[in-house]
GROMACS .gro file of C-alpha atoms in nm:
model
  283
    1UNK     CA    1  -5.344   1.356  -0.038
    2UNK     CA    2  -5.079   1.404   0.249
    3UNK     CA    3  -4.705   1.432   0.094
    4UNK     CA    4  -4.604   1.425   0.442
    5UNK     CA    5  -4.724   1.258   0.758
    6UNK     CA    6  -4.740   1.576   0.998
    7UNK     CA    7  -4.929   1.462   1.341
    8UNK     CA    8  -5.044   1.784   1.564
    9UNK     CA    9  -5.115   1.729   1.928
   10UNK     CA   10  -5.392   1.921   2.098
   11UNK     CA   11  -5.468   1.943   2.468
   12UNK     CA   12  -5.800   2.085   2.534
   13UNK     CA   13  -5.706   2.172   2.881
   14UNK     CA   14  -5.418   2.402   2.761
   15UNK     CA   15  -5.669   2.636   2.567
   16UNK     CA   16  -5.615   2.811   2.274
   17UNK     CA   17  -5.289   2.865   2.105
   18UNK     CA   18  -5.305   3.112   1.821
   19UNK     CA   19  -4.907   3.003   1.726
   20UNK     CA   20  -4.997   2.643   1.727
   21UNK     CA   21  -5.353   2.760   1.493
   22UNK     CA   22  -5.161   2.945   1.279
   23UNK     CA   23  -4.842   2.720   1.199
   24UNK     CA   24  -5.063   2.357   1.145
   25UNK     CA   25  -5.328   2.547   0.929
   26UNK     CA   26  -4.997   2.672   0.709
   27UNK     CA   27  -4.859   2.335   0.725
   28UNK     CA   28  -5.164   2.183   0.630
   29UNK     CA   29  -5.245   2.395   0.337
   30UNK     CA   30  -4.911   2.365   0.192
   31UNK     CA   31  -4.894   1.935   0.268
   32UNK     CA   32  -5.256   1.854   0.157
   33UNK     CA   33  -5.368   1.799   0.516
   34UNK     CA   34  -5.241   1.683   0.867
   35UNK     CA   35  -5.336   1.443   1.142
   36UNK     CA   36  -5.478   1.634   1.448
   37UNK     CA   37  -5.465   1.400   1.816
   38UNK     CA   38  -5.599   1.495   2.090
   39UNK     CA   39  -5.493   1.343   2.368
   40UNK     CA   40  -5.790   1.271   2.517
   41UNK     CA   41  -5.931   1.037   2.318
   42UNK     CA   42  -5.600   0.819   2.209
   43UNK     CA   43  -5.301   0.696   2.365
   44UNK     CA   44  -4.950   0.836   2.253
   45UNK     CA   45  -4.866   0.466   2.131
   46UNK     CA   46  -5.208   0.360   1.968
   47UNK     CA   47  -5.167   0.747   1.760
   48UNK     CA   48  -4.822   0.676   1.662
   49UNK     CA   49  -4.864   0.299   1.592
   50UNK     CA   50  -5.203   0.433   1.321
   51UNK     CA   51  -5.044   0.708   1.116
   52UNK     CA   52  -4.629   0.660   1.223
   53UNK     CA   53  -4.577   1.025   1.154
   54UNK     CA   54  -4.294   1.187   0.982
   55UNK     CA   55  -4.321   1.534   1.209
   56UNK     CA   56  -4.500   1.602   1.547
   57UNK     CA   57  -4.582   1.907   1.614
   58UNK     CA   58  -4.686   1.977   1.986
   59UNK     CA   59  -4.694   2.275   2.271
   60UNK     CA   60  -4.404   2.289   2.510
   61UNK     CA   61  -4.682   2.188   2.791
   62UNK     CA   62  -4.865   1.912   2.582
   63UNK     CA   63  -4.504   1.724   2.622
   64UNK     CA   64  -4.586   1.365   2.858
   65UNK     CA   65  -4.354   1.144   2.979
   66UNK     CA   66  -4.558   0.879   2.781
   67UNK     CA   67  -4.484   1.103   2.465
   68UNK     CA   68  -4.155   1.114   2.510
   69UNK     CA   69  -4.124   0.704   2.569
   70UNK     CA   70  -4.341   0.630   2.247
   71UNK     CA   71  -4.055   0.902   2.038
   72UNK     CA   72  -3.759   0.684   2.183
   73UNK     CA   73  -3.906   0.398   1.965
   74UNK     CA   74  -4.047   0.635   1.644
   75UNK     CA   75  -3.699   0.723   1.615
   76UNK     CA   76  -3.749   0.868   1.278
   77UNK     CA   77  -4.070   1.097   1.403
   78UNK     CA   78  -3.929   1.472   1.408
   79UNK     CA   79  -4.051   1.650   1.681
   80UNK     CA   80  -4.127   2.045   1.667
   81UNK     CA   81  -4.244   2.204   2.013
   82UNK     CA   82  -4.378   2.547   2.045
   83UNK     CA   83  -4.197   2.683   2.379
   84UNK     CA   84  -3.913   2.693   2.603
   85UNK     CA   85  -4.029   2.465   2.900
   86UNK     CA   86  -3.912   2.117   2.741
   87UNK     CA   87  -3.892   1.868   3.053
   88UNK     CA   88  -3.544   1.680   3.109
   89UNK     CA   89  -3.731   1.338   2.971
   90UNK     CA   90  -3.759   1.516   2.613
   91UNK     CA   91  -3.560   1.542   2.348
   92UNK     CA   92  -3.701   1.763   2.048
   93UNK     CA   93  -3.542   1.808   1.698
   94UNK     CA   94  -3.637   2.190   1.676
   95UNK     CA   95  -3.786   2.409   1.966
   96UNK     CA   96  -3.911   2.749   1.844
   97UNK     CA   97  -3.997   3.025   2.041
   98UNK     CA   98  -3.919   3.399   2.003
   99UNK     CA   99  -3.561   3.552   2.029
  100UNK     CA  100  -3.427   3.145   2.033
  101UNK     CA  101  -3.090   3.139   1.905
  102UNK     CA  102  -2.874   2.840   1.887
  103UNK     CA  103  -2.879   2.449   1.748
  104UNK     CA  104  -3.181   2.278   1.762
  105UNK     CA  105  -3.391   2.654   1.804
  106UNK     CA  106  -3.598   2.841   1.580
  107UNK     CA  107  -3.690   3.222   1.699
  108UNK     CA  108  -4.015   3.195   1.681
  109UNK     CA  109  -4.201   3.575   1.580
  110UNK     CA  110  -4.494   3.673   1.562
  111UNK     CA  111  -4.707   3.666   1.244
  112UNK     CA  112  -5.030   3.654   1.020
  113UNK     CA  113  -5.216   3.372   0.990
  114UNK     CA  114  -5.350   3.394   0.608
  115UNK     CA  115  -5.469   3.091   0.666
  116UNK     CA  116  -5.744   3.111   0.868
  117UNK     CA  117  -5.788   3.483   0.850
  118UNK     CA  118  -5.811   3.548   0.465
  119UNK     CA  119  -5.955   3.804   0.330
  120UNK     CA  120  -6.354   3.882   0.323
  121UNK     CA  121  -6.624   4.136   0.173
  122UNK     CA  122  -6.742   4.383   0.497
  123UNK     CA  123  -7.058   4.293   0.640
  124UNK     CA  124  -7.297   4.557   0.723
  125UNK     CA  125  -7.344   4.382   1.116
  126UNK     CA  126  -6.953   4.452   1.188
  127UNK     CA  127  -6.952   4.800   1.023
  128UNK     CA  128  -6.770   5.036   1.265
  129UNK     CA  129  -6.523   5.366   1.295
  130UNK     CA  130  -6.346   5.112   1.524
  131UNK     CA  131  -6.309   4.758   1.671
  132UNK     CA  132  -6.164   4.586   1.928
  133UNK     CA  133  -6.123   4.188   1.992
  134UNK     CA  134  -6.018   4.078   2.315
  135UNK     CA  135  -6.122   3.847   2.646
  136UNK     CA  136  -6.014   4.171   2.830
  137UNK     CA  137  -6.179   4.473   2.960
  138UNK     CA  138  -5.966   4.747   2.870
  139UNK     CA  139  -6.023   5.129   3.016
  140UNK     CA  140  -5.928   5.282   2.729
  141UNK     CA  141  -6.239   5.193   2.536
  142UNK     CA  142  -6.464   5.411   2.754
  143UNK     CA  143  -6.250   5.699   2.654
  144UNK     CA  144  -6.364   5.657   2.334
  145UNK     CA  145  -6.716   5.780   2.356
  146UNK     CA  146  -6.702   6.032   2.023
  147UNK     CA  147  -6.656   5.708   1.811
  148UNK     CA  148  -6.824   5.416   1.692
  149UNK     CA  149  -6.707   5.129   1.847
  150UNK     CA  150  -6.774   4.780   1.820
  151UNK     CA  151  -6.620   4.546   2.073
  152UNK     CA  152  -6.602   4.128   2.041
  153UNK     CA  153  -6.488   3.900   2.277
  154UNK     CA  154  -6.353   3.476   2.229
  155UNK     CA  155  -6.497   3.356   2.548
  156UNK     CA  156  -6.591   3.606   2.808
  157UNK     CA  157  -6.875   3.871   2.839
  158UNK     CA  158  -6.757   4.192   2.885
  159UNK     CA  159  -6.924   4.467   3.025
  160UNK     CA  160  -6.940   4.795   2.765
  161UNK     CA  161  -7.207   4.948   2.655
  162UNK     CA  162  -7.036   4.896   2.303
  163UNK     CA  163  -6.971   4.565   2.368
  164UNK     CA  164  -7.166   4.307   2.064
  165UNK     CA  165  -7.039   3.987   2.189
  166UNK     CA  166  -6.869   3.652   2.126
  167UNK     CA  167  -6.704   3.552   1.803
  168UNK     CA  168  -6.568   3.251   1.653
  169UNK     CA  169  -6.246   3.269   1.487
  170UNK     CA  170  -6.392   3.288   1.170
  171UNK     CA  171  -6.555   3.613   1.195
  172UNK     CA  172  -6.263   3.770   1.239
  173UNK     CA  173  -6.153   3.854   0.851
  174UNK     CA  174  -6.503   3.990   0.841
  175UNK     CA  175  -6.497   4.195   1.140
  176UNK     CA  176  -6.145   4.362   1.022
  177UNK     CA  177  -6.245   4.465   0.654
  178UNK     CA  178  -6.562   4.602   0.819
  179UNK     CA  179  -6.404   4.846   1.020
  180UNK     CA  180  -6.197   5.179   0.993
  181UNK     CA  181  -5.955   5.121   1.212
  182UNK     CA  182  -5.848   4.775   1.471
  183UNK     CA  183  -5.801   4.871   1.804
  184UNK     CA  184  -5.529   4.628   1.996
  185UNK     CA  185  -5.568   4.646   2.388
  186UNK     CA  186  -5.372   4.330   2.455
  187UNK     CA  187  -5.065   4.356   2.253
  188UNK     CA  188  -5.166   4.061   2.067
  189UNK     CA  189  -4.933   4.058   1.749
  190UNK     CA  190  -5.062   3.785   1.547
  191UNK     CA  191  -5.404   3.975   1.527
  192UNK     CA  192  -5.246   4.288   1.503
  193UNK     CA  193  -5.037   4.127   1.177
  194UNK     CA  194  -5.356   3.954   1.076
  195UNK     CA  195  -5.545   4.308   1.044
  196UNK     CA  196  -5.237   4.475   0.876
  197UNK     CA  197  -5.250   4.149   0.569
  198UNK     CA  198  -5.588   4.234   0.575
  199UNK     CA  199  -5.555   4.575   0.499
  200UNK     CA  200  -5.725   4.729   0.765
  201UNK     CA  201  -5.578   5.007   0.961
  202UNK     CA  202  -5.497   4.980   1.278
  203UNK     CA  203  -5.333   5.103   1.619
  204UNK     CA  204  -5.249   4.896   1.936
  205UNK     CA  205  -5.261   5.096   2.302
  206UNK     CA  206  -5.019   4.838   2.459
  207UNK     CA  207  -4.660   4.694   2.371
  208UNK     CA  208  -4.609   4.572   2.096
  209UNK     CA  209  -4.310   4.411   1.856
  210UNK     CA  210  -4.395   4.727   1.618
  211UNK     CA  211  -4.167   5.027   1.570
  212UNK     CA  212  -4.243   5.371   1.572
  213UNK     CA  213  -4.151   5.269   1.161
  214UNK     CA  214  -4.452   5.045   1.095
  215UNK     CA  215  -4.706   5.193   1.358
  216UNK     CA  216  -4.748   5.490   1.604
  217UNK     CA  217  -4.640   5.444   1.951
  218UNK     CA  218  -4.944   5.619   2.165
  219UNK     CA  219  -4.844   5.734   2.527
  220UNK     CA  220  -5.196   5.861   2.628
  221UNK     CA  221  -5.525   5.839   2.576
  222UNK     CA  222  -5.520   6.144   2.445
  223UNK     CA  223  -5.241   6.035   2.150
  224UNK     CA  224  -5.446   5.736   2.079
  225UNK     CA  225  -5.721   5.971   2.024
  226UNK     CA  226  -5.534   6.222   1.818
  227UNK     CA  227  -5.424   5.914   1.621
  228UNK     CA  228  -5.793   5.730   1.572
  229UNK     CA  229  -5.846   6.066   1.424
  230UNK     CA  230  -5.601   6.083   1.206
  231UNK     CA  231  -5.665   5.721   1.058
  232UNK     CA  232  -6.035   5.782   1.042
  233UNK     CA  233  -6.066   6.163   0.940
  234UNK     CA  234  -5.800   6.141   0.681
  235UNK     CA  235  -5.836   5.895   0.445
  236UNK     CA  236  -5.479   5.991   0.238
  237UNK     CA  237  -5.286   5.884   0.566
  238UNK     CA  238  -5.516   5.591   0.632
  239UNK     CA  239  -5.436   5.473   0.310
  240UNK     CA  240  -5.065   5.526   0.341
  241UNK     CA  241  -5.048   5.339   0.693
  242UNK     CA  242  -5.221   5.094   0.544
  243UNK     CA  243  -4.973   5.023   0.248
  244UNK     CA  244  -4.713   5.048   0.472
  245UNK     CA  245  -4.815   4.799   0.703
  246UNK     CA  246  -4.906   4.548   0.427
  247UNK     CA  247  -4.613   4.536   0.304
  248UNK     CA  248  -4.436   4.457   0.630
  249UNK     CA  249  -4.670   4.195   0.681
  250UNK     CA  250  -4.653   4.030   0.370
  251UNK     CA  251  -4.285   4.057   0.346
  252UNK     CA  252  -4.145   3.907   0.654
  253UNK     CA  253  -4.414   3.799   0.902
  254UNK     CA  254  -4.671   3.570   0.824
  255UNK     CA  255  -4.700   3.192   0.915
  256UNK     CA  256  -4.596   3.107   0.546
  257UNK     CA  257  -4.278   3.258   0.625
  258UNK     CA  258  -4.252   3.088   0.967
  259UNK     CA  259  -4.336   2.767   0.856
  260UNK     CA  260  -4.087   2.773   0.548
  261UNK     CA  261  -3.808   2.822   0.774
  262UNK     CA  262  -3.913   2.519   0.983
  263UNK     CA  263  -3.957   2.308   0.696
  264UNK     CA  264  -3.621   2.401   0.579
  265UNK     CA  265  -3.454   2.324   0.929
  266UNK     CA  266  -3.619   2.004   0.940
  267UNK     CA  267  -3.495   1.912   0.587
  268UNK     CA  268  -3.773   1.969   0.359
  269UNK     CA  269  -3.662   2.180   0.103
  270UNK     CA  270  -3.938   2.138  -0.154
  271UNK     CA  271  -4.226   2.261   0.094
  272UNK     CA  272  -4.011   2.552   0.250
  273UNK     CA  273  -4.045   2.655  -0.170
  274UNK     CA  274  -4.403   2.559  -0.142
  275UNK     CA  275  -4.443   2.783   0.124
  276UNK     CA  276  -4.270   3.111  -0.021
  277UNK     CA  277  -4.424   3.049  -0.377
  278UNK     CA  278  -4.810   3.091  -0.204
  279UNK     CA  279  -4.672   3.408  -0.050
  280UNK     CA  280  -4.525   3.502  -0.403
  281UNK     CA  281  -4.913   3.419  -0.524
  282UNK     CA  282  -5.049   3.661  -0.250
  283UNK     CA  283  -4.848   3.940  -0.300
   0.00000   0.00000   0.00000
């Protein structure tokens, strides 16, 4: 049963938001379930008038005048928004995006959704020395030739010879304890912190939030190379990068985390404990 009524908005023709995936499937696994609305299919009033939630959580974009006119009468209805664009005809209670700093902000980091991305036994149809996830077509994978490498994709086809094809979200735990190392081309670091609680090792050939401290910075291909090496050939330092990057994930940046804080802004104490007593449980 709900202990809170927690109502998430979701605009198919926004697309995907990993952020907005990874903070309701926290919130709902710490409050017993939430109420998901898409807009499509209900009216801001008729939604609100049914469940008369307690928190709305909602993208920056997914804000509509008619939303904002429906919140001036559920005056008690907390609203959270994921992003910096808020028009003038909105008023949130807490807007979180990264680096925010000030009242009525939450910096918003990156982080590990444990969530959706637990951990999973390898499957033999992942195995690989490396893989790669991403809707892009990155050069760097056909300088990689000498390895095995596996490369997904969400929603596009891409065109590698190494290339296995389109996932659903819920391959991915599968597809990282399958392979040696994860290879980031996008920067993406909410996969990138997925991988790392799901102790696999991996490497990222883009910009990232990572330090020099928590993961190699590669300037070449021929670093990233000397690198995948390293983490594949060498199983003592595989291990070790591993640890290391575990702990960082687990200690500071994973949705838990994220949505404890939130909680705690928006006054609930007891499921900001909620939250950091499951990340107690999977340490």
């Amino acid at each position: 049963m709900m202990d809170t009524k927690i109502l998430v908005k979701v605009d198919s023709s926004i697309g995907y938001s990993p952020v907005l995936e990874g903070l309701c499937s926290t919130f709902s696994s710490i409050n017993g379930g939430i109420y998901i609305w898409d807009s499509n299919s209900k009216s801001a009033y008729d939604v609100f008038y049914e469940c008369r939630p307690e928190i709305l959580i909602c993208l920056d974009k997914s804000i509509t005048p008619s939303l904002s006119n429906v919140l001036k009468e559920y005056k008690d209805t907390k609203m959270v928004v994921l992003g910096a664009d808020i028009p003038d005809h909105s008023n949130p209670t807490l807007t979180c995006y990264p680096n925010a700093n000030g009242d009525g902000l939450y910096d918003l980091q990156p982080a590990a959704n444990l969530v959706d991305y637990p951990q999973k036994p390898a499957k033999k149809k992942y195995k690989s020395e490396i893989s790669t996830i991403s809707d892009n077509e990155s050069p760097i994978i056909n300088g990689l030739s000498n390895f095995s490498v596996k490369c997904f994709s969400y929603t596009k086809k891409l065109r590698y010879p190494n290339y296995i094809g389109k996932i659903l979200p819920n391959e991915i735990s599968s597809i990282l304890s399958s392979s040696m190392v994860y290879l980031d081309t996008d920067g993406h670091n909410d996969l990138l912190l997925a991988a790392m609680a799901n102790n696999c090792a991996c490497l990222s050939a883009n910009k990232t939030m990572f330090t020099t401290e928590e993961m190699p910075a590669v300037a070449s291909l021929e670093e990233l190379i000397d690198c995948l090496k390293a983490l594949i050939f060498k199983k003592a330092f595989r291990e070790e990068h591993i640890n290391k990057c575990n702990d960082f994930a687990m200690k500071n940046h994973t949705y838990f985390h994220r949505a404890s804080d939130i909680f705690s802004l928006l006054g609930y104490k007891e499921h900001s404990e909620d939250c950091i007593s499951k990340i107690e449980e999977l340490l």
